[in-house]
Coordinates of C-alpha atoms in Angstrom, one line a residue:
X117 CA 0.2 -0.1 0.2
X118 CA 1.7 3.7 -0.7
X119 CA -0.5 7.1 0.7
X120 CA 0.7 10.5 0.7
X121 CA 3.5 12.4 -0.5
X122 CA 5.0 15.2 0.7
X123 CA 7.4 15.9 3.4
X124 CA 6.0 16.5 6.5
X125 CA 8.7 18.3 9.1
X126 CA 10.9 15.7 11.3
X127 CA 8.7 16.2 14.3
X128 CA 5.6 14.2 12.4
X129 CA 8.0 11.5 11.8
X130 CA 9.5 11.8 15.5
X131 CA 5.4 12.1 17.0
X132 CA 4.5 9.3 14.6
X133 CA 7.8 6.7 16.0
X134 CA 6.6 7.7 19.0
X135 CA 3.4 6.5 18.9
X136 CA 4.7 3.0 17.2
X137 CA 7.0 2.7 20.2
X138 CA 4.3 2.7 22.6
X139 CA 5.6 6.4 23.9
X140 CA 2.7 8.7 23.2
X141 CA -0.3 6.7 24.0
X142 CA -0.7 5.2 20.3
X143 CA -0.1 1.3 21.1
X144 CA -2.1 -1.2 22.6
X145 CA -0.9 -3.3 24.7
X146 CA 2.2 -1.9 26.4
X147 CA 1.0 -3.2 29.8
X148 CA 3.5 -5.2 31.4
X149 CA 7.4 -5.6 30.9
X150 CA 7.1 -8.6 28.9
X151 CA 5.0 -7.1 26.5
X152 CA 6.7 -4.5 26.0
X153 CA 9.6 -5.8 24.9
X154 CA 7.8 -8.5 22.8
X155 CA 6.1 -5.3 20.8
X156 CA 9.4 -4.1 20.3
X157 CA 10.9 -6.8 19.2
X158 CA 14.3 -5.7 20.2
X159 CA 15.6 -3.5 22.8
X160 CA 19.1 -2.1 22.8
X161 CA 20.4 -2.6 26.2
X162 CA 24.4 -2.7 26.8
X163 CA 23.5 -0.2 29.3
X164 CA 21.2 -2.5 31.5
X165 CA 20.4 0.7 33.8
X166 CA 19.2 2.4 30.3
X167 CA 17.3 -0.6 28.9
X168 CA 15.4 -0.5 32.2
X169 CA 14.0 2.8 32.1
X170 CA 13.5 2.2 28.2
X171 CA 10.9 -0.4 29.3
X172 CA 9.8 1.4 32.0
X173 CA 8.7 4.4 30.0
X174 CA 7.0 2.2 28.2
X175 CA 4.8 1.0 30.5
X176 CA 2.6 2.7 32.4
X177 CA 3.0 2.7 36.1
X178 CA 6.0 0.2 35.9
X179 CA 9.0 0.8 38.4
X180 CA 12.1 -0.4 38.2
X181 CA 11.3 -3.9 40.1
X182 CA 9.3 -4.8 37.7
X183 CA 12.0 -5.2 35.2
X184 CA 14.4 -6.6 37.5
X185 CA 12.0 -8.9 38.3
X186 CA 11.3 -10.0 34.7
X187 CA 15.1 -10.8 33.9
X188 CA 14.9 -12.5 36.8
X189 CA 12.1 -14.6 35.6
X190 CA 13.2 -15.3 32.0
X191 CA 9.9 -13.1 30.9
X192 CA 12.9 -10.7 29.3
X193 CA 16.4 -11.9 28.1
X194 CA 19.5 -10.2 27.3
X195 CA 21.8 -11.3 24.9
X196 CA 23.7 -10.5 21.8
X197 CA 21.0 -10.7 18.8
X198 CA 22.2 -8.7 16.4
X199 CA 25.3 -6.2 15.7
X200 CA 27.2 -8.1 18.4
X201 CA 25.4 -5.7 21.1
X202 CA 23.5 -6.3 23.7
X203 CA 19.6 -6.3 23.5
X204 CA 16.3 -6.9 25.2
X205 CA 14.2 -9.6 23.7
X206 CA 11.4 -11.8 24.1
X207 CA 12.9 -15.5 25.5
X208 CA 10.7 -17.9 22.6
X209 CA 12.5 -15.1 20.1
X210 CA 16.3 -15.0 20.9
X211 CA 16.8 -18.4 18.7
X212 CA 15.8 -17.9 15.5
X213 CA 16.8 -14.1 15.6
X214 CA 20.4 -15.9 16.5
X215 CA 20.1 -18.0 13.9
X216 CA 19.6 -15.2 11.0
X217 CA 22.1 -13.1 12.5
X218 CA 24.8 -15.3 13.9
X219 CA 26.6 -16.4 11.3
X220 CA 26.7 -12.9 9.6
X221 CA 28.6 -11.7 12.5
X222 CA 30.5 -14.3 13.2
X223 CA 32.2 -14.2 9.7
X224 CA 32.7 -10.7 10.5
X225 CA 34.3 -10.9 13.9
X226 CA 36.8 -14.0 12.4
X227 CA 40.1 -11.7 11.9
X228 CA 39.7 -10.7 15.2
X229 CA 39.5 -14.1 17.2
X230 CA 42.5 -14.6 15.1
X231 CA 44.2 -12.1 16.9
X232 CA 42.7 -13.4 19.8
X233 CA 43.9 -17.2 19.5
X234 CA 41.0 -18.6 19.3
X235 CA 39.7 -21.3 17.7
X236 CA 36.8 -22.9 16.9
X237 CA 38.3 -25.3 19.0
X238 CA 38.8 -23.4 21.7
X239 CA 35.4 -22.5 21.7
X240 CA 34.1 -25.8 21.8
X241 CA 36.3 -26.7 24.9
X242 CA 34.7 -23.3 26.6
X243 CA 31.0 -24.4 25.7
X244 CA 31.9 -28.1 27.2
X245 CA 33.4 -26.4 30.8
X246 CA 31.0 -23.8 30.7
X247 CA 27.8 -26.5 30.4
X248 CA 29.7 -28.6 32.6
X249 CA 30.2 -26.1 35.1
X250 CA 26.7 -24.4 35.0
X251 CA 25.0 -28.1 35.1
X252 CA 27.2 -28.6 39.2
X253 CA 27.3 -25.3 40.7
X254 CA 24.1 -23.5 38.7
X255 CA 24.2 -20.0 37.4
X256 CA 28.0 -18.2 37.3
X257 CA 28.5 -15.0 36.9
X258 CA 30.7 -13.8 33.8
X259 CA 34.0 -12.9 36.5
X260 CA 33.0 -16.5 37.9
X261 CA 33.0 -17.9 34.4
X262 CA 36.8 -16.4 33.4
X263 CA 38.2 -18.1 36.3
X264 CA 36.9 -21.6 35.4
X265 CA 38.1 -20.9 31.9
X266 CA 41.6 -19.3 32.6
X267 CA 41.8 -22.6 35.0
X268 CA 41.2 -25.2 32.2
X269 CA 44.1 -23.0 29.8
X270 CA 41.4 -21.3 28.0
X271 CA 42.7 -17.0 28.8
X272 CA 40.0 -15.0 28.7
X273 CA 42.8 -11.9 29.0
X274 CA 42.7 -9.4 26.2
X275 CA 39.3 -9.1 25.1
X276 CA 39.4 -13.1 24.4
X277 CA 37.0 -13.9 27.6
X278 CA 34.2 -11.5 26.5
X279 CA 34.6 -12.8 22.4
X280 CA 34.2 -16.7 23.7
X281 CA 31.7 -15.4 26.0
X282 CA 30.4 -13.8 22.9
X283 CA 30.1 -16.7 20.4
X284 CA 29.0 -19.4 23.0
X285 CA 26.0 -16.8 23.7
X286 CA 25.4 -16.0 19.7
X287 CA 25.3 -19.8 19.1
X288 CA 22.8 -20.0 21.6
X289 CA 24.5 -22.4 23.8
X290 CA 24.8 -19.9 27.0
X291 CA 21.9 -16.5 27.9
X292 CA 22.2 -14.4 30.5
X293 CA 19.5 -15.1 33.2
X294 CA 19.1 -13.2 37.1
X295 CA 20.6 -10.7 38.2
X296 CA 23.4 -10.7 40.8
X297 CA 22.6 -7.2 42.1
X298 CA 23.5 -5.3 38.9
X299 CA 25.4 -8.1 36.7
X300 CA 23.4 -11.0 35.2
X301 CA 24.6 -14.7 36.0
X302 CA 25.0 -16.6 33.0
X303 CA 22.8 -19.6 31.9
X304 CA 22.3 -22.4 30.0
X305 CA 20.4 -21.9 26.7
X306 CA 17.8 -24.7 26.6
X307 CA 17.8 -24.4 30.5
X308 CA 16.6 -21.0 30.8
X309 CA 14.7 -21.0 27.9
X310 CA 12.5 -24.2 27.6
X311 CA 10.6 -23.2 25.2
X312 CA 12.2 -21.4 21.5
X313 CA 9.8 -20.9 18.6
X314 CA 11.7 -21.9 15.8
X315 CA 11.4 -20.5 12.1
X316 CA 12.5 -21.1 8.8
X317 CA 14.9 -18.1 8.0
X318 CA 12.5 -16.9 5.2
X319 CA 9.6 -17.1 7.4
X320 CA 11.8 -15.7 10.4
X321 CA 13.3 -12.7 8.5
X322 CA 9.7 -11.6 7.4
X323 CA 8.1 -11.7 11.1
X324 CA 11.6 -9.9 11.7
X325 CA 10.8 -7.1 9.4
X326 CA 6.9 -7.0 9.9
X327 CA 7.7 -6.6 13.6
X328 CA 10.3 -3.7 13.1
X329 CA 8.2 -1.7 11.2
X330 CA 5.1 -1.7 13.2
X331 CA 7.4 -1.3 16.5
X332 CA 9.8 1.3 14.6
X333 CA 7.8 3.0 11.5
X334 CA 7.9 5.5 9.5
X335 CA 10.9 3.7 8.9
X336 CA 13.1 2.5 5.9
X337 CA 14.6 -0.5 4.1
X338 CA 18.4 1.1 4.8
X339 CA 17.1 1.6 8.6
X340 CA 16.2 -2.6 8.9
X341 CA 19.2 -3.3 7.5
X342 CA 21.2 -1.3 9.5
X343 CA 19.7 -2.4 12.9
X344 CA 20.1 -5.6 11.8
X345 CA 23.4 -6.2 10.0
X346 CA 21.7 -8.3 7.3
X347 CA 22.6 -7.8 3.6
X348 CA 20.1 -5.2 2.3
X349 CA 19.8 -7.2 -0.9
X350 CA 18.1 -10.3 1.6
X351 CA 16.1 -8.2 3.2
X352 CA 14.2 -6.0 -0.5
X353 CA 13.8 -9.6 -1.1
X354 CA 12.4 -10.7 2.1
X355 CA 10.2 -7.5 2.6
X356 CA 7.8 -8.7 -1.0
X357 CA 6.8 -10.8 1.3
X358 CA 5.0 -8.3 4.2
X359 CA 4.6 -5.0 2.1
X360 CA 1.1 -5.4 1.5
X361 CA 0.7 -6.0 5.5
X362 CA 2.2 -2.1 5.8
X363 CA 1.6 1.1 4.2
X364 CA 4.1 3.2 2.6
X365 CA 5.0 7.2 2.8
X366 CA 7.3 9.5 0.7
X367 CA 8.9 11.5 3.1
X368 CA 11.6 14.3 1.7
X369 CA 12.1 11.4 -1.5
X370 CA 12.3 8.1 0.3
X371 CA 9.7 5.4 1.2
X372 CA 8.8 5.0 4.8
X373 CA 7.1 2.2 6.1
X374 CA 4.7 1.9 8.9
X375 CA 1.8 -0.3 10.2
X376 CA -1.6 1.2 8.9
X377 CA -2.2 2.0 12.4
X378 CA 0.3 4.4 12.3
X379 CA -0.3 5.7 9.2
X380 CA -3.6 6.5 10.1
X381 CA -2.8 8.9 12.3
X382 CA -1.4 11.5 9.7
X383 CA -5.5 11.6 9.1
X384 CA -6.6 11.9 12.7
X385 CA -3.4 14.1 14.2
X386 CA -0.6 12.5 15.0
X387 CA -0.4 12.0 19.0
X388 CA 2.5 13.7 21.1
X389 CA 3.2 17.5 19.8
X390 CA 2.9 18.7 23.3
X391 CA 4.6 15.6 25.0
X392 CA 8.3 15.6 26.2
X393 CA 9.9 12.7 27.8
X394 CA 13.3 11.8 29.2
X395 CA 14.2 8.8 27.2
X396 CA 17.5 7.0 28.3
X397 CA 20.5 6.8 26.0
X398 CA 20.8 3.9 23.5
X399 CA 16.6 4.4 23.3
X400 CA 15.4 2.8 20.4
X401 CA 14.0 6.1 19.4
X402 CA 17.2 7.3 18.5
X403 CA 19.6 4.5 17.9
X404 CA 17.3 2.1 16.2
X405 CA 17.7 4.2 13.0
X406 CA 20.6 4.2 10.3
X407 CA 19.3 7.9 9.5
X408 CA 18.0 9.8 12.7
X409 CA 18.3 13.3 11.3
X410 CA 14.2 13.3 10.9
X411 CA 14.2 14.1 14.9
X412 CA 17.6 14.8 15.9
X413 CA 19.4 17.7 13.7
X414 CA 22.5 17.0 12.3
X415 CA 24.1 20.1 13.9
X416 CA 23.4 18.7 17.7
X417 CA 24.7 14.8 16.9
X418 CA 28.0 15.7 18.3
X419 CA 25.9 16.8 21.5
X420 CA 24.5 13.2 22.1
X421 CA 27.4 11.2 21.1
X422 CA 30.6 13.6 21.8
X423 CA 33.1 12.9 19.8
X424 CA 31.6 9.9 17.6
X425 CA 32.4 7.5 21.2
X426 CA 29.5 5.6 20.7
X427 CA 28.3 6.5 24.0
X428 CA 24.8 7.9 23.6
X429 CA 23.8 10.5 25.8
X430 CA 19.6 10.7 27.6
X431 CA 17.7 12.2 25.4
X432 CA 15.2 15.1 26.3
X433 CA 12.4 14.9 23.6
X434 CA 10.2 17.2 23.1
X435 CA 6.3 17.1 20.6
X436 CA 8.9 14.2 18.6
X437 CA 11.6 16.4 18.6
X438 CA 15.1 15.6 20.5
X439 CA 15.4 19.1 22.1
X440 CA 18.2 18.8 24.2
X441 CA 20.4 16.1 26.9
X442 CA 19.7 15.4 30.8
X443 CA 21.2 14.1 33.7
X444 CA 20.2 13.7 37.4
X445 CA 21.6 16.1 40.3
X446 CA 22.0 14.2 43.1
X447 CA 23.7 15.4 46.8
X448 CA 23.0 16.5 49.7
X449 CA 19.1 17.3 48.6
X450 CA 16.5 14.7 47.1
X451 CA 17.5 13.9 43.7
X452 CA 16.2 16.6 40.5
X453 CA 16.0 15.7 36.7
X454 CA 18.7 18.7 34.7
X455 CA 18.0 19.2 31.5
X456 CA 20.3 20.6 29.0
X457 CA 18.8 22.5 26.2
X458 CA 21.0 22.1 22.6
X459 CA 19.3 25.7 22.1
X460 CA 19.4 27.8 25.7
X461 CA 17.9 30.7 24.0
X462 CA 14.9 28.0 23.0
X463 CA 12.5 28.3 26.2
X464 CA 10.3 26.4 27.0
X465 CA 6.6 27.3 27.3
X466 CA 4.3 26.9 31.0
X467 CA 3.3 23.8 29.5
X468 CA 6.2 22.4 28.4
X469 CA 7.6 23.2 31.5
X470 CA 4.9 21.6 33.3
X471 CA 5.3 18.3 30.8
X472 CA 9.1 18.5 31.9
X473 CA 8.4 18.1 35.4
X474 CA 5.7 15.3 35.4
X475 CA 8.4 13.3 33.1
X476 CA 10.5 13.8 36.0
X477 CA 8.3 13.0 38.4
X478 CA 7.5 9.7 36.3
X479 CA 11.4 8.8 36.4
X480 CA 12.8 9.5 40.0
X481 CA 9.2 7.0 40.6
X482 CA 10.7 5.1 38.7
X483 CA 13.6 4.7 40.5
X484 CA 12.2 3.8 44.0
X485 CA 9.8 1.5 42.7

C-alpha cells in the first residue's frame, strides 16, 4: 500500500515513531514489561540501567523492580541477537533471531578471533567447560566463568574472554539469566529458555521485518538492514512477503514504511505534539534507525554522541524532536532532573515546563518502585 506524498517536518515523523514505539499512547498492549519488549522486537541494552528505563517509560506505572523481576524470571532476556550488541528480547524469539544473524557476525569478527588466538576448537572446549560447570554448580557470574576458563587453560585476558562468551551466547549455548545485584548470571540456554520458536529463514526474516516496521515505523528498508546488519539485497527480497501488510509514505523523497494503524494517525492527527519525554541513552527512539536526522538535527548529533565515541547520552524529546540532553543531579538534596537544551535561548513554555516536571517525577518514581 502506498499513500501520501510530500514532506512533513521531522517532528511529524518523530511523533509517529513515538506512537509506534508506545511512547505517545498510540500503541495498545504495552501493559507489562514482557509485552513491551515483545512489541519492540528488540531493545538495545548494553547499558542495563538505561535499558530498564527504556522499558519503564513505555509501561505505565512500571517501576524498576518490575523490570528486574522480568529479567530474574526469564520473561525477558538479554543477549546478543544482532550487531554484536546486547538487546532485550522476548525469550521465545531469541533463537530464531540468532539463527538469522549469528553466521554473518561470526564472519565479520573472524580476523579479530585470529588475533586473539581463538579457534573453533577453543569455542567447543569452552562450551563444554561452561555447560559442565553450570550443570554442577548452577548459574555463574561472568567473572566466575572466566576464572573457570582460565583454570582450564583458556585465557580470558585482552578481550579474549568476552569474545568467547559472546560466541557461546550467539550460538545459543549460553544466555544471561537472573540478576546478582547489577550483573546477570550466565545460564545454559535451553535450561533458561525451555521453549523457543523455530522459524525457517524466510519466515523469520519476514517476521523480523513486519515487527520492526510496526514497532519502529515510519522507517526505511535501509534502517532495518542497518538495525539487524542483514544484507540489504536479502532484506529487499524478503520485504515482498510483508509489504502488503504495511503502508508506505514518501517523506523527503524516500519511502518510509509503517503499520496501517500508525499511518492512520496522519489523517486523525499524530499524538504527542505537546509531549515531553526523558528517554535514556541508547533508546530505540533514536538508536533504532540508520538515519536519525528526522528527529535529531545533524548539527546537534555530537551533543548526543560526543566525539562519535559510541556512547549515547540521555535525550530530552519534545513533540517528537530531540531538543537536548538531561542528567540527574544528586547530593544532599533530593535527586533532581536537570535538562540541557541544545539551544539555551529556546525556552520551554509553561505547558512544556509542566510536562517536563511530570516526566521527571515519573522517572524518579520509577527508580523508587
